[in-house]
Amino acid sequence: MEKLDQVPFFFILGRPRSGTTLLRTLFDAHPDICIPPECKFILDLYPKYGKRMNWKENDLKEFYDDLMQQWRFDTWTMDHDKLKEDLLKCTGNAPYGRICKVVYLNYRSFFKKDEVILFGDKNPGYTIYTRRLLKIFPEARFIQILRDYRDNYVSVKDVDFELPVPSLVATKWKLFYRSVKKVESQYPDRFRTVKYEDLVDDPDKEMMALCKFLGIRYHAEMLDFYKKEDEVFKVYPKEFITRYHANLVKQVNKSRSGIWRDKLTEKEIRLADLAVGKIAEQAGYQREYKGFNFFIWLQAFPGIILAHSLAILTKIVDKFPYQLRMNVLNRWPLYVAGFYLRIFRPKKYMEINRLRKS
């Protein structure tokens, strides 16, 4: 198991609906990379197990039990009995990172693997925890995928991932971008940014550059990920994939690039442009409206304040005791989203519940 310490890790960062899942799937099609679906157990279990070095059998059994309760871990295809058996082999001195890698090594991908020489993970929530991830995996590298904040808002609104408020979504985009850039300034060789627009425009070129950044050989078959459609539908409900991740069973294409020009109203664009401000140009995007408009600012202000408040609340919750923190993280977002949908979009609420039960 000690050999796992030599297998490096990389993380995909970015806002939800920015192409993080597409990028993960492209890497999953690489024969030497293990990168399971989204589940941030590494961070969620860190407060309880992160500093532990001497593992007893009961510690590993407890870790396994806690792991089974993690949100979305049930989407990882694997033999749970074998996972438990492999974890129990880790008694004695072992860093937390090695224990996590044992879990990743048990993931069974849809794609054939030759030899796993690199572990990967994607989760938008990792964006504000890069320093902690570097403590766990000192060798870690980070890929930020950046999408036009207006397209990001359109996609968020289409699937109800967050409250569909332009200034709220745009401010979150800005805060995520700033968070990555702050840490990147201290570890410039560990970070690389790829634009969603560039990725879908020339996936071969961008994936080749990303593989070089990660120190692995590029495989052209990565772009054939969509040919595993039958295997995907065996595990995940077809209606769910079609509704939320339709591009995962399609060839990489530019159909969702620049959609904000047709989908957003002038008011929505103004709200998003004001909320992001000069950060838009720093990130390589051009605002339509750069001037200050007091009435637009008044309408954008609640969303901006809510985004900053949620960022502060996240830091506060992060200090909670383990069990309380897990209760908040697992229940509160779903409660808030459910409350919003029941009040403002009851038909959507019924549709989502039907998909979850299918």
Short mmCIF file of C-alpha atoms in Angstrom, two decimals:
data_model
loop_
_atom_site.label_atom_id
_atom_site.label_comp_id
_atom_site.label_asym_id
_atom_site.label_seq_id
_atom_site.Cartn_x
_atom_site.Cartn_y
_atom_site.Cartn_z
CA MET A 1 0.00 0.00 0.00
CA GLU A 2 2.96 2.34 0.57
CA LYS A 3 3.40 2.51 -3.22
CA LEU A 4 0.20 4.55 -3.37
CA ASP A 5 2.07 7.44 -1.76
CA GLN A 6 4.02 7.77 -5.02
CA VAL A 7 0.88 8.08 -7.18
CA PRO A 8 0.09 11.81 -7.53
CA PHE A 9 -3.30 13.50 -7.36
CA PHE A 10 -4.91 16.28 -9.38
CA PHE A 11 -8.15 18.17 -8.82
CA ILE A 12 -10.57 19.81 -11.23
CA LEU A 13 -11.89 23.13 -9.96
CA GLY A 14 -14.59 25.43 -11.26
CA ARG A 15 -18.11 26.63 -10.82
CA PRO A 16 -20.99 24.14 -11.17
CA ARG A 17 -22.16 23.95 -14.79
CA SER A 18 -18.81 25.14 -16.13
CA GLY A 19 -17.73 21.91 -17.80
CA THR A 20 -16.17 20.21 -14.76
CA THR A 21 -18.09 16.98 -15.40
CA LEU A 22 -17.15 17.00 -19.08
CA LEU A 23 -13.49 17.43 -18.19
CA ARG A 24 -13.68 14.65 -15.59
CA THR A 25 -15.21 12.29 -18.14
CA LEU A 26 -12.49 13.08 -20.68
CA PHE A 27 -9.85 12.20 -18.10
CA ASP A 28 -11.76 9.10 -17.02
CA ALA A 29 -11.36 7.82 -20.58
CA HIS A 30 -7.56 7.92 -20.13
CA PRO A 31 -6.21 4.37 -19.57
CA ASP A 32 -3.86 5.46 -16.76
CA ILE A 33 -6.10 7.82 -14.73
CA CYS A 34 -8.53 6.95 -11.96
CA ILE A 35 -11.06 9.77 -11.54
CA PRO A 36 -14.45 8.76 -10.06
CA PRO A 37 -17.67 10.80 -10.10
CA GLU A 38 -18.15 13.72 -7.75
CA CYS A 39 -18.04 12.98 -4.01
CA LYS A 40 -15.97 15.16 -1.69
CA PHE A 41 -15.47 12.68 1.10
CA ILE A 42 -11.77 13.63 1.24
CA LEU A 43 -12.67 17.01 2.70
CA ASP A 44 -15.78 15.97 4.60
CA LEU A 45 -13.99 13.23 6.54
CA TYR A 46 -10.79 15.23 7.00
CA PRO A 47 -11.84 16.93 10.29
CA LYS A 48 -12.33 13.49 11.86
CA TYR A 49 -9.52 11.49 10.28
CA GLY A 50 -7.15 13.93 8.57
CA LYS A 51 -4.50 14.08 11.30
CA ARG A 52 -4.61 10.39 12.18
CA MET A 53 -1.44 8.42 11.46
CA ASN A 54 -1.73 5.23 13.47
CA TRP A 55 -4.77 3.30 12.23
CA LYS A 56 -6.29 0.44 14.20
CA GLU A 57 -8.81 -2.00 12.80
CA ASN A 58 -11.70 -0.26 14.55
CA ASP A 59 -10.57 3.09 13.11
CA LEU A 60 -10.67 1.72 9.59
CA LYS A 61 -14.08 0.09 10.14
CA GLU A 62 -15.42 3.40 11.41
CA PHE A 63 -13.90 5.21 8.43
CA TYR A 64 -15.58 2.72 6.11
CA ASP A 65 -18.95 3.21 7.82
CA ASP A 66 -18.65 7.00 7.58
CA LEU A 67 -17.60 6.70 3.95
CA MET A 68 -20.74 4.74 3.11
CA GLN A 69 -22.84 7.64 4.42
CA GLN A 70 -21.19 10.25 2.21
CA TRP A 71 -23.43 12.06 -0.24
CA ARG A 72 -23.12 10.64 -3.78
CA PHE A 73 -20.63 7.93 -2.82
CA ASP A 74 -23.30 5.46 -3.95
CA THR A 75 -22.62 6.60 -7.53
CA TRP A 76 -19.15 5.03 -7.39
CA THR A 77 -19.23 1.60 -9.02
CA MET A 78 -17.17 -0.79 -6.90
CA ASP A 79 -17.13 -3.97 -4.82
CA HIS A 80 -17.76 -2.69 -1.29
CA ASP A 81 -16.58 -5.92 0.31
CA LYS A 82 -13.25 -5.65 -1.46
CA LEU A 83 -12.97 -1.99 -0.48
CA LYS A 84 -13.46 -2.86 3.17
CA GLU A 85 -10.94 -5.67 2.89
CA ASP A 86 -8.35 -3.35 1.32
CA LEU A 87 -8.92 -0.68 3.96
CA LEU A 88 -8.39 -3.17 6.76
CA LYS A 89 -4.96 -3.95 5.30
CA CYS A 90 -3.93 -0.39 6.20
CA THR A 91 -3.55 -0.94 9.93
CA GLY A 92 -0.51 0.74 11.43
CA ASN A 93 1.15 3.95 10.33
CA ALA A 94 -0.44 5.52 7.27
CA PRO A 95 -1.20 9.11 6.24
CA TYR A 96 -4.80 10.08 5.59
CA GLY A 97 -4.02 10.62 1.92
CA ARG A 98 -3.03 6.98 1.48
CA ILE A 99 -6.29 5.79 3.01
CA CYS A 100 -8.19 7.98 0.55
CA LYS A 101 -6.21 6.61 -2.38
CA VAL A 102 -7.18 3.06 -1.39
CA VAL A 103 -10.81 4.11 -1.85
CA TYR A 104 -10.10 5.62 -5.27
CA LEU A 105 -8.21 2.55 -6.41
CA ASN A 106 -11.35 0.47 -5.85
CA TYR A 107 -13.45 2.56 -8.22
CA ARG A 108 -14.46 0.68 -11.36
CA SER A 109 -14.61 2.94 -14.39
CA PHE A 110 -16.59 2.38 -17.58
CA PHE A 111 -13.27 2.74 -19.37
CA LYS A 112 -10.53 0.13 -19.55
CA LYS A 113 -7.49 0.89 -17.41
CA ASP A 114 -3.93 -0.27 -18.02
CA GLU A 115 -2.07 0.97 -14.95
CA VAL A 116 -3.25 3.75 -12.66
CA ILE A 117 -0.42 6.26 -12.41
CA LEU A 118 -2.54 9.27 -11.53
CA PHE A 119 -5.56 9.88 -9.31
CA GLY A 120 -8.01 12.65 -10.07
CA ASP A 121 -11.13 14.20 -8.65
CA LYS A 122 -13.49 16.98 -9.58
CA ASN A 123 -15.74 18.95 -7.33
CA PRO A 124 -16.71 22.63 -7.53
CA GLY A 125 -16.52 22.76 -3.73
CA TYR A 126 -12.78 22.05 -3.83
CA THR A 127 -12.18 25.53 -5.22
CA ILE A 128 -12.10 27.16 -1.79
CA TYR A 129 -10.16 24.32 -0.14
CA THR A 130 -7.04 24.11 -2.29
CA ARG A 131 -4.73 24.79 0.65
CA ARG A 132 -6.23 21.94 2.65
CA LEU A 133 -5.94 19.60 -0.31
CA LEU A 134 -2.27 20.51 -0.58
CA LYS A 135 -1.82 19.50 3.07
CA ILE A 136 -3.32 16.10 2.34
CA PHE A 137 -1.61 15.64 -1.04
CA PRO A 138 1.55 17.81 -1.17
CA GLU A 139 2.16 16.72 -4.76
CA ALA A 140 -1.31 17.77 -5.98
CA ARG A 141 -1.94 19.79 -9.12
CA PHE A 142 -5.08 21.76 -9.96
CA ILE A 143 -6.93 22.42 -13.19
CA GLN A 144 -9.45 25.24 -13.16
CA ILE A 145 -12.03 25.17 -15.94
CA LEU A 146 -13.45 28.60 -16.57
CA ARG A 147 -16.66 29.31 -18.44
CA ASP A 148 -18.17 32.66 -19.43
CA TYR A 149 -20.09 33.76 -16.34
CA ARG A 150 -23.18 34.55 -18.45
CA ASP A 151 -23.23 31.08 -20.02
CA ASN A 152 -22.67 29.69 -16.54
CA TYR A 153 -25.76 31.54 -15.31
CA VAL A 154 -27.87 30.24 -18.22
CA SER A 155 -26.83 26.66 -17.45
CA VAL A 156 -27.46 27.07 -13.72
CA LYS A 157 -30.90 28.49 -14.45
CA ASP A 158 -31.75 25.66 -16.83
CA VAL A 159 -31.16 22.93 -14.25
CA ASP A 160 -32.00 24.72 -10.97
CA PHE A 161 -28.65 23.90 -9.37
CA GLU A 162 -28.74 27.20 -7.50
CA LEU A 163 -31.08 30.11 -7.00
CA PRO A 164 -31.45 31.58 -10.52
CA VAL A 165 -30.45 35.12 -9.57
CA PRO A 166 -27.99 36.71 -12.05
CA SER A 167 -26.05 38.80 -9.51
CA LEU A 168 -25.87 35.89 -7.06
CA VAL A 169 -24.50 33.39 -9.59
CA ALA A 170 -22.14 35.96 -11.12
CA THR A 171 -20.76 36.99 -7.72
CA LYS A 172 -20.12 33.35 -6.83
CA TRP A 173 -18.28 33.01 -10.14
CA LYS A 174 -16.11 35.99 -9.19
CA LEU A 175 -15.41 34.70 -5.67
CA PHE A 176 -14.41 31.26 -6.98
CA TYR A 177 -12.10 32.81 -9.56
CA ARG A 178 -10.43 35.03 -6.96
CA SER A 179 -10.01 32.11 -4.57
CA VAL A 180 -8.13 30.05 -7.16
CA LYS A 181 -5.96 32.95 -8.30
CA LYS A 182 -4.94 33.77 -4.73
CA VAL A 183 -3.49 30.31 -4.11
CA GLU A 184 -2.15 30.06 -7.65
CA SER A 185 -0.03 33.15 -7.05
CA GLN A 186 1.83 31.17 -4.35
CA TYR A 187 2.01 27.87 -6.26
CA PRO A 188 2.07 28.91 -9.96
CA ASP A 189 3.50 25.60 -11.17
CA ARG A 190 0.64 23.65 -9.57
CA PHE A 191 -2.22 25.41 -11.35
CA ARG A 192 -3.48 25.58 -14.91
CA THR A 193 -6.63 27.21 -16.25
CA VAL A 194 -8.52 26.01 -19.31
CA LYS A 195 -11.47 27.87 -20.75
CA TYR A 196 -14.59 25.88 -21.50
CA GLU A 197 -14.88 27.72 -24.81
CA ASP A 198 -11.35 26.65 -25.85
CA LEU A 199 -11.94 23.08 -24.71
CA VAL A 200 -15.06 22.56 -26.83
CA ASP A 201 -13.54 24.47 -29.76
CA ASP A 202 -10.37 22.36 -29.97
CA PRO A 203 -10.56 19.48 -27.43
CA ASP A 204 -7.58 17.64 -28.92
CA LYS A 205 -5.27 20.63 -28.46
CA GLU A 206 -6.48 21.49 -24.95
CA MET A 207 -6.42 17.92 -23.63
CA MET A 208 -2.93 17.45 -25.03
CA ALA A 209 -1.77 20.55 -23.11
CA LEU A 210 -3.50 19.40 -19.90
CA CYS A 211 -1.92 15.94 -20.12
CA LYS A 212 1.47 17.59 -20.52
CA PHE A 213 0.77 19.71 -17.44
CA LEU A 214 -0.06 16.56 -15.46
CA GLY A 215 3.01 14.74 -16.73
CA ILE A 216 1.18 11.93 -18.51
CA ARG A 217 0.97 10.78 -22.10
CA TYR A 218 -1.93 12.02 -24.21
CA HIS A 219 -4.32 9.41 -25.61
CA ALA A 220 -6.57 10.42 -28.50
CA GLU A 221 -9.23 7.90 -27.42
CA MET A 222 -10.05 10.20 -24.52
CA LEU A 223 -12.24 12.10 -26.96
CA ASP A 224 -14.26 8.92 -27.63
CA PHE A 225 -15.73 8.93 -24.12
CA TYR A 226 -19.27 9.40 -25.47
CA LYS A 227 -19.20 5.94 -27.05
CA LYS A 228 -19.79 4.41 -23.59
CA GLU A 229 -23.42 5.51 -23.64
CA ASP A 230 -24.82 2.01 -23.05
CA GLU A 231 -22.64 1.47 -19.97
CA VAL A 232 -23.62 4.87 -18.56
CA PHE A 233 -27.32 4.14 -18.83
CA LYS A 234 -26.87 0.81 -17.06
CA VAL A 235 -25.77 2.66 -13.93
CA TYR A 236 -27.52 6.04 -14.11
CA PRO A 237 -31.16 6.76 -15.04
CA LYS A 238 -31.34 7.77 -18.71
CA GLU A 239 -33.76 10.60 -17.98
CA PHE A 240 -31.41 12.02 -15.36
CA ILE A 241 -28.40 12.00 -17.71
CA THR A 242 -30.44 13.47 -20.56
CA ARG A 243 -31.75 16.24 -18.33
CA TYR A 244 -28.60 17.25 -16.45
CA HIS A 245 -25.57 15.85 -18.30
CA ALA A 246 -26.69 15.31 -21.90
CA ASN A 247 -23.26 16.21 -23.30
CA LEU A 248 -21.70 13.21 -21.57
CA VAL A 249 -23.20 10.94 -24.21
CA LYS A 250 -22.37 13.25 -27.10
CA GLN A 251 -19.17 14.14 -28.92
CA VAL A 252 -17.55 17.34 -27.62
CA ASN A 253 -19.27 20.23 -29.40
CA LYS A 254 -19.69 24.01 -29.25
CA SER A 255 -23.49 24.06 -29.07
CA ARG A 256 -23.52 25.42 -25.51
CA SER A 257 -20.85 28.05 -26.02
CA GLY A 258 -22.07 31.67 -26.18
CA ILE A 259 -25.69 30.74 -25.50
CA TRP A 260 -26.14 33.74 -23.22
CA ARG A 261 -26.47 36.05 -26.22
CA ASP A 262 -29.78 34.41 -27.16
CA LYS A 263 -30.95 33.23 -23.75
CA LEU A 264 -30.51 36.27 -21.51
CA THR A 265 -32.40 39.53 -21.39
CA GLU A 266 -30.59 42.86 -21.42
CA LYS A 267 -31.39 43.28 -17.73
CA GLU A 268 -29.90 39.88 -16.82
CA ILE A 269 -26.73 40.70 -18.74
CA ARG A 270 -26.43 44.06 -17.00
CA LEU A 271 -26.88 42.44 -13.58
CA ALA A 272 -24.24 39.80 -14.29
CA ASP A 273 -21.78 42.30 -15.78
CA LEU A 274 -22.12 44.60 -12.79
CA ALA A 275 -21.68 41.79 -10.27
CA VAL A 276 -18.51 40.44 -11.89
CA GLY A 277 -17.01 43.84 -12.65
CA LYS A 278 -13.42 44.17 -13.86
CA ILE A 279 -12.72 40.54 -12.95
CA ALA A 280 -14.43 39.65 -16.25
CA GLU A 281 -11.63 41.22 -18.29
CA GLN A 282 -8.97 39.78 -15.99
CA ALA A 283 -10.37 36.33 -16.70
CA GLY A 284 -10.46 36.98 -20.44
CA TYR A 285 -14.14 37.84 -20.95
CA GLN A 286 -15.62 41.09 -22.23
CA ARG A 287 -18.51 42.78 -20.49
CA GLU A 288 -21.30 44.23 -22.59
CA TYR A 289 -21.98 46.95 -20.02
CA LYS A 290 -19.03 48.49 -18.17
CA GLY A 291 -20.60 51.72 -16.92
CA PHE A 292 -22.15 52.06 -13.48
CA ASN A 293 -25.95 52.14 -13.33
CA PHE A 294 -27.40 52.96 -9.92
CA PHE A 295 -30.75 51.26 -10.55
CA ILE A 296 -29.08 48.07 -11.81
CA TRP A 297 -26.80 48.18 -8.76
CA LEU A 298 -29.85 48.37 -6.45
CA GLN A 299 -31.30 45.27 -8.09
CA ALA A 300 -27.98 43.43 -8.05
CA PHE A 301 -27.12 44.29 -4.46
CA PRO A 302 -29.23 41.57 -2.70
CA GLY A 303 -27.65 38.81 -4.79
CA ILE A 304 -24.14 40.19 -4.25
CA ILE A 305 -24.67 40.38 -0.48
CA LEU A 306 -26.17 36.86 -0.38
CA ALA A 307 -23.16 35.43 -2.25
CA HIS A 308 -20.71 37.01 0.18
CA SER A 309 -22.83 35.93 3.16
CA LEU A 310 -22.88 32.33 1.95
CA ALA A 311 -19.09 32.43 1.58
CA ILE A 312 -18.73 33.62 5.17
CA LEU A 313 -21.26 31.06 6.39
CA THR A 314 -19.29 28.29 4.65
CA LYS A 315 -16.17 29.27 6.60
CA ILE A 316 -18.13 29.30 9.86
CA VAL A 317 -19.72 25.89 9.25
CA ASP A 318 -16.26 24.54 8.41
CA LYS A 319 -15.30 25.15 12.06
CA PHE A 320 -18.22 23.13 13.44
CA PRO A 321 -17.64 19.76 15.16
CA TYR A 322 -17.57 16.90 12.68
CA GLN A 323 -21.09 15.50 13.15
CA LEU A 324 -22.79 18.90 13.27
CA ARG A 325 -20.86 20.01 10.22
CA MET A 326 -21.92 16.91 8.28
CA ASN A 327 -25.56 17.38 9.25
CA VAL A 328 -25.48 20.96 7.99
CA LEU A 329 -23.65 20.14 4.75
CA ASN A 330 -25.83 17.14 3.92
CA ARG A 331 -29.21 18.59 4.79
CA TRP A 332 -29.19 22.38 4.59
CA PRO A 333 -28.48 22.83 0.83
CA LEU A 334 -31.20 20.33 -0.07
CA TYR A 335 -33.60 21.95 2.37
CA VAL A 336 -33.03 25.44 0.95
CA ALA A 337 -33.30 24.23 -2.65
CA GLY A 338 -36.43 22.22 -1.85
CA PHE A 339 -38.02 25.20 -0.12
CA TYR A 340 -37.34 27.46 -3.10
CA LEU A 341 -38.67 24.97 -5.65
CA ARG A 342 -41.79 24.13 -3.65
CA ILE A 343 -42.70 27.82 -3.39
CA PHE A 344 -41.61 29.21 -6.75
CA ARG A 345 -41.37 26.20 -9.09
CA PRO A 346 -43.60 23.36 -7.81
CA LYS A 347 -43.64 21.53 -11.15
CA LYS A 348 -39.84 21.45 -11.21
CA TYR A 349 -39.81 20.19 -7.62
CA MET A 350 -42.10 17.28 -8.58
CA GLU A 351 -39.94 16.51 -11.63
CA ILE A 352 -36.71 16.36 -9.61
CA ASN A 353 -38.29 14.11 -6.99
CA ARG A 354 -39.52 11.78 -9.73
CA LEU A 355 -36.01 11.57 -11.24
CA ARG A 356 -34.46 10.81 -7.84
CA LYS A 357 -36.89 7.97 -7.23
CA SER A 358 -36.45 6.44 -10.68
#
